[in-house]
Amino acid sequence: MITTRSNSLAFVFQEALTAIVRVRFRLQTVADADIFRRQMRQLLQAPMQEARNLGYDNQKIQGCVFAVVALLDESVLNLQDPVFAQWARRPLQEELFGGHLAGETFFQNLRSYLSEQDSQQLADVLELHCICLHLGYRGRYALGDSGELYDMLRQARARIQRIRGDARIGAGVIVLQANQAGGRADTLTRSLWWATGALAFVLLIAFCVYSILLTSGAAALHSAVAGAM
């Protein structure tokens, strides 16, 4: 059984990640993009301060915020929802980081982290980036060969395992609370989310996903979700 660390970056950013998942997989309808944007900024401010209080390096905190924002921007733009018509002109990455190159920078940052010496902070940073990839982030690889992406993901997971030893790896408590929930196929996980309208069943599926995320391959994740369907 996994005991999720309550002081990991995955845990710290859980609310922001949950909000992104709800929008990405159409579990939540957004009526006003400006209000949603402000809410997401607020959801990023608190974890940044919490991470500082926990002693995380500021550069690593910024890198994790960047990764979460990259996932958010890609999720919003992929919806092709008229509500977010203005988002493409000024994605949140431009507002917070002054650029539109998250699709490149996300993976540049990940490569840089993979070259660092082992540490618990590094494992936490890699875990958050792996979560973004498992949730479907593709960046520069959205339209091309994702072999390099898979290779980086495997390297990151191997480093996490090496740093944390025999301790099993959790993905943070990213709980989806919805009256109705559904799944969308993802090429990495083969079936990332599937749930029914019952909240208890949603929690059960989420637990199964978190139990194998980062410790199992994509095939194992597919089997777990398929078995619950």
GROMACS .gro file of C-alpha atoms in nm:
model
  229
    1MET     CA    1   0.000   0.000   0.000
    2ILE     CA    2   0.128   0.346  -0.088
    3THR     CA    3   0.173   0.615   0.173
    4THR     CA    4   0.170   0.941  -0.020
    5ARG     CA    5   0.416   1.191   0.122
    6SER     CA    6   0.231   1.501   0.238
    7ASN     CA    7   0.535   1.720   0.177
    8SER     CA    8   0.615   1.622  -0.182
    9LEU     CA    9   0.576   1.859  -0.474
   10ALA     CA   10   0.310   1.631  -0.622
   11PHE     CA   11   0.109   1.674  -0.304
   12VAL     CA   12   0.175   2.048  -0.284
   13PHE     CA   13   0.047   2.106  -0.639
   14GLN     CA   14  -0.243   1.861  -0.613
   15GLU     CA   15  -0.521   2.123  -0.627
   16ALA     CA   16  -0.384   2.289  -0.940
   17LEU     CA   17  -0.333   1.951  -1.108
   18THR     CA   18  -0.683   1.839  -1.015
   19ALA     CA   19  -0.833   2.157  -1.164
   20ILE     CA   20  -0.639   2.100  -1.487
   21VAL     CA   21  -0.748   1.737  -1.511
   22ARG     CA   22  -1.112   1.835  -1.465
   23VAL     CA   23  -1.088   2.079  -1.754
   24ARG     CA   24  -0.865   1.866  -1.975
   25PHE     CA   25  -1.099   1.568  -1.966
   26ARG     CA   26  -1.414   1.782  -1.976
   27LEU     CA   27  -1.522   1.693  -1.625
   28GLN     CA   28  -1.590   2.060  -1.562
   29THR     CA   29  -1.746   2.329  -1.781
   30VAL     CA   30  -1.582   2.671  -1.775
   31ALA     CA   31  -1.822   2.957  -1.841
   32ASP     CA   32  -1.575   3.245  -1.810
   33ALA     CA   33  -1.212   3.205  -1.917
   34ASP     CA   34  -1.097   3.516  -1.730
   35ILE     CA   35  -1.239   3.393  -1.401
   36PHE     CA   36  -1.086   3.049  -1.459
   37ARG     CA   37  -0.751   3.211  -1.534
   38ARG     CA   38  -0.757   3.406  -1.209
   39GLN     CA   39  -0.854   3.094  -1.018
   40MET     CA   40  -0.563   2.901  -1.167
   41ARG     CA   41  -0.319   3.177  -1.076
   42GLN     CA   42  -0.445   3.161  -0.719
   43LEU     CA   43  -0.409   2.783  -0.717
   44LEU     CA   44  -0.043   2.825  -0.814
   45GLN     CA   45   0.046   3.094  -0.560
   46ALA     CA   46  -0.021   2.893  -0.244
   47PRO     CA   47   0.183   2.585  -0.344
   48MET     CA   48   0.475   2.805  -0.444
   49GLN     CA   49   0.489   2.948  -0.093
   50GLU     CA   50   0.432   2.609   0.065
   51ALA     CA   51   0.718   2.461  -0.138
   52ARG     CA   52   0.947   2.742  -0.020
   53ASN     CA   53   0.845   2.675   0.339
   54LEU     CA   54   0.937   2.309   0.288
   55GLY     CA   55   1.285   2.411   0.178
   56TYR     CA   56   1.267   2.347  -0.195
   57ASP     CA   57   1.511   2.536  -0.414
   58ASN     CA   58   1.344   2.836  -0.580
   59GLN     CA   59   1.469   2.736  -0.925
   60LYS     CA   60   1.311   2.393  -0.889
   61ILE     CA   61   0.986   2.548  -0.767
   62GLN     CA   62   0.977   2.772  -1.073
   63GLY     CA   63   1.048   2.471  -1.294
   64CYS     CA   64   0.754   2.284  -1.145
   65VAL     CA   65   0.522   2.583  -1.182
   66PHE     CA   66   0.633   2.608  -1.544
   67ALA     CA   67   0.552   2.240  -1.601
   68VAL     CA   68   0.206   2.273  -1.449
   69VAL     CA   69   0.136   2.588  -1.652
   70ALA     CA   70   0.252   2.413  -1.969
   71LEU     CA   71   0.006   2.131  -1.899
   72LEU     CA   72  -0.268   2.385  -1.834
   73ASP     CA   73  -0.209   2.581  -2.154
   74GLU     CA   74  -0.196   2.269  -2.369
   75SER     CA   75  -0.509   2.131  -2.203
   76VAL     CA   76  -0.704   2.451  -2.261
   77LEU     CA   77  -0.595   2.494  -2.622
   78ASN     CA   78  -0.666   2.131  -2.711
   79LEU     CA   79  -1.027   2.176  -2.602
   80GLN     CA   80  -1.090   2.417  -2.892
   81ASP     CA   81  -1.365   2.565  -2.678
   82PRO     CA   82  -1.494   2.909  -2.788
   83VAL     CA   83  -1.486   3.015  -2.422
   84PHE     CA   84  -1.105   3.002  -2.443
   85ALA     CA   85  -1.082   3.178  -2.780
   86GLN     CA   86  -0.847   3.445  -2.643
   87TRP     CA   87  -0.624   3.202  -2.455
   88ALA     CA   88  -0.410   3.122  -2.760
   89ARG     CA   89  -0.322   3.490  -2.799
   90ARG     CA   90  -0.194   3.505  -2.444
   91PRO     CA   91  -0.147   3.168  -2.277
   92LEU     CA   92  -0.074   3.168  -1.907
   93GLN     CA   93   0.291   3.084  -1.977
   94GLU     CA   94   0.330   3.422  -2.147
   95GLU     CA   95   0.167   3.603  -1.857
   96LEU     CA   96   0.383   3.432  -1.595
   97PHE     CA   97   0.705   3.357  -1.783
   98GLY     CA   98   0.702   3.590  -2.083
   99GLY     CA   99   0.708   3.337  -2.365
  100HIS     CA  100   0.527   3.084  -2.584
  101LEU     CA  101   0.793   2.812  -2.590
  102ALA     CA  102   0.667   2.578  -2.319
  103GLY     CA  103   0.655   2.289  -2.565
  104GLU     CA  104   1.034   2.312  -2.600
  105THR     CA  105   1.128   2.443  -2.257
  106PHE     CA  106   0.943   2.172  -2.064
  107PHE     CA  107   1.165   1.904  -2.216
  108GLN     CA  108   1.481   2.116  -2.197
  109ASN     CA  109   1.417   2.151  -1.826
  110LEU     CA  110   1.353   1.778  -1.792
  111ARG     CA  111   1.681   1.695  -1.967
  112SER     CA  112   1.860   1.937  -1.737
  113TYR     CA  113   1.710   1.774  -1.428
  114LEU     CA  114   1.814   1.431  -1.553
  115SER     CA  115   2.176   1.550  -1.559
  116GLU     CA  116   2.172   1.658  -1.193
  117GLN     CA  117   2.304   1.459  -0.900
  118ASP     CA  118   2.059   1.243  -0.708
  119SER     CA  119   1.863   1.410  -0.429
  120GLN     CA  120   1.518   1.389  -0.276
  121GLN     CA  121   1.431   1.728  -0.424
  122LEU     CA  122   1.531   1.607  -0.768
  123ALA     CA  123   1.310   1.298  -0.729
  124ASP     CA  124   1.015   1.518  -0.639
  125VAL     CA  125   1.073   1.749  -0.937
  126LEU     CA  126   1.103   1.454  -1.174
  127GLU     CA  127   0.787   1.302  -1.028
  128LEU     CA  128   0.586   1.616  -1.101
  129HIS     CA  129   0.711   1.624  -1.460
  130CYS     CA  130   0.625   1.256  -1.501
  131ILE     CA  131   0.275   1.324  -1.372
  132CYS     CA  132   0.230   1.594  -1.636
  133LEU     CA  133   0.338   1.347  -1.904
  134HIS     CA  134   0.111   1.074  -1.771
  135LEU     CA  135  -0.177   1.322  -1.778
  136GLY     CA  136  -0.114   1.366  -2.148
  137TYR     CA  137   0.127   1.657  -2.189
  138ARG     CA  138   0.310   1.633  -2.522
  139GLY     CA  139   0.446   1.978  -2.605
  140ARG     CA  140   0.678   1.965  -2.904
  141TYR     CA  141   0.600   1.595  -2.954
  142ALA     CA  142   0.226   1.647  -3.007
  143LEU     CA  143   0.253   1.607  -3.385
  144GLY     CA  144   0.570   1.402  -3.418
  145ASP     CA  145   0.761   1.097  -3.306
  146SER     CA  146   0.729   1.062  -2.931
  147GLY     CA  147   1.010   0.809  -2.895
  148GLU     CA  148   1.236   1.066  -2.732
  149LEU     CA  149   0.958   1.162  -2.492
  150TYR     CA  150   0.912   0.801  -2.384
  151ASP     CA  151   1.286   0.766  -2.336
  152MET     CA  152   1.301   1.070  -2.108
  153LEU     CA  153   1.002   0.942  -1.914
  154ARG     CA  154   1.169   0.605  -1.861
  155GLN     CA  155   1.490   0.775  -1.748
  156ALA     CA  156   1.302   0.998  -1.506
  157ARG     CA  157   1.113   0.708  -1.353
  158ALA     CA  158   1.434   0.508  -1.318
  159ARG     CA  159   1.601   0.798  -1.138
  160ILE     CA  160   1.306   0.835  -0.903
  161GLN     CA  161   1.324   0.465  -0.820
  162ARG     CA  162   1.699   0.484  -0.762
  163ILE     CA  163   1.678   0.790  -0.537
  164ARG     CA  164   1.386   0.667  -0.330
  165GLY     CA  165   1.511   0.311  -0.303
  166ASP     CA  166   1.253   0.046  -0.223
  167ALA     CA  167   0.990   0.301  -0.124
  168ARG     CA  168   0.697   0.281  -0.358
  169ILE     CA  169   0.617   0.589  -0.557
  170GLY     CA  170   0.292   0.778  -0.537
  171ALA     CA  171   0.165   1.038  -0.780
  172GLY     CA  172   0.012   1.271  -0.527
  173VAL     CA  173  -0.350   1.290  -0.421
  174ILE     CA  174  -0.509   1.421  -0.741
  175VAL     CA  175  -0.871   1.340  -0.661
  176LEU     CA  176  -1.138   1.417  -0.919
  177GLN     CA  177  -1.463   1.527  -0.758
  178ALA     CA  178  -1.745   1.521  -1.012
  179ASN     CA  179  -2.101   1.404  -1.048
  180GLN     CA  180  -2.016   1.251  -1.381
  181ALA     CA  181  -1.674   1.156  -1.509
  182GLY     CA  182  -1.540   1.002  -1.823
  183GLY     CA  183  -1.214   0.900  -1.981
  184ARG     CA  184  -1.025   0.993  -2.296
  185ALA     CA  185  -0.770   0.764  -2.458
  186ASP     CA  186  -0.410   0.870  -2.417
  187THR     CA  187  -0.124   0.719  -2.616
  188LEU     CA  188   0.100   0.702  -2.311
  189THR     CA  189  -0.129   0.543  -2.058
  190ARG     CA  190  -0.364   0.375  -2.309
  191SER     CA  191  -0.664   0.475  -2.098
  192LEU     CA  192  -0.577   0.728  -1.833
  193TRP     CA  193  -0.913   0.799  -1.671
  194TRP     CA  194  -1.243   0.618  -1.666
  195ALA     CA  195  -1.506   0.675  -1.409
  196THR     CA  196  -1.876   0.673  -1.346
  197GLY     CA  197  -2.099   0.932  -1.189
  198ALA     CA  198  -2.059   0.781  -0.844
  199LEU     CA  199  -1.796   0.966  -0.644
  200ALA     CA  200  -1.693   0.651  -0.460
  201PHE     CA  201  -1.612   0.477  -0.786
  202VAL     CA  202  -1.414   0.778  -0.906
  203LEU     CA  203  -1.204   0.759  -0.592
  204LEU     CA  204  -1.150   0.387  -0.643
  205ILE     CA  205  -1.025   0.436  -0.996
  206ALA     CA  206  -0.804   0.725  -0.887
  207PHE     CA  207  -0.650   0.508  -0.615
  208CYS     CA  208  -0.572   0.235  -0.866
  209VAL     CA  209  -0.411   0.483  -1.102
  210TYR     CA  210  -0.199   0.643  -0.831
  211SER     CA  211  -0.089   0.303  -0.702
  212ILE     CA  212   0.082   0.215  -1.029
  213LEU     CA  213   0.171   0.554  -1.173
  214LEU     CA  214   0.548   0.584  -1.220
  215THR     CA  215   0.607   0.229  -1.094
  216SER     CA  216   0.437   0.046  -1.375
  217GLY     CA  217   0.458   0.081  -1.750
  218ALA     CA  218   0.182   0.201  -1.975
  219ALA     CA  219   0.062  -0.154  -2.032
  220ALA     CA  220   0.018  -0.214  -1.661
  221LEU     CA  221  -0.182   0.106  -1.626
  222HIS     CA  222  -0.405   0.004  -1.913
  223SER     CA  223  -0.470  -0.331  -1.750
  224ALA     CA  224  -0.560  -0.174  -1.416
  225VAL     CA  225  -0.810   0.066  -1.569
  226ALA     CA  226  -0.952  -0.197  -1.801
  227GLY     CA  227  -0.999  -0.429  -1.510
  228ALA     CA  228  -1.202  -0.168  -1.324
  229MET     CA  229  -1.430  -0.099  -1.622
   0.00000   0.00000   0.00000
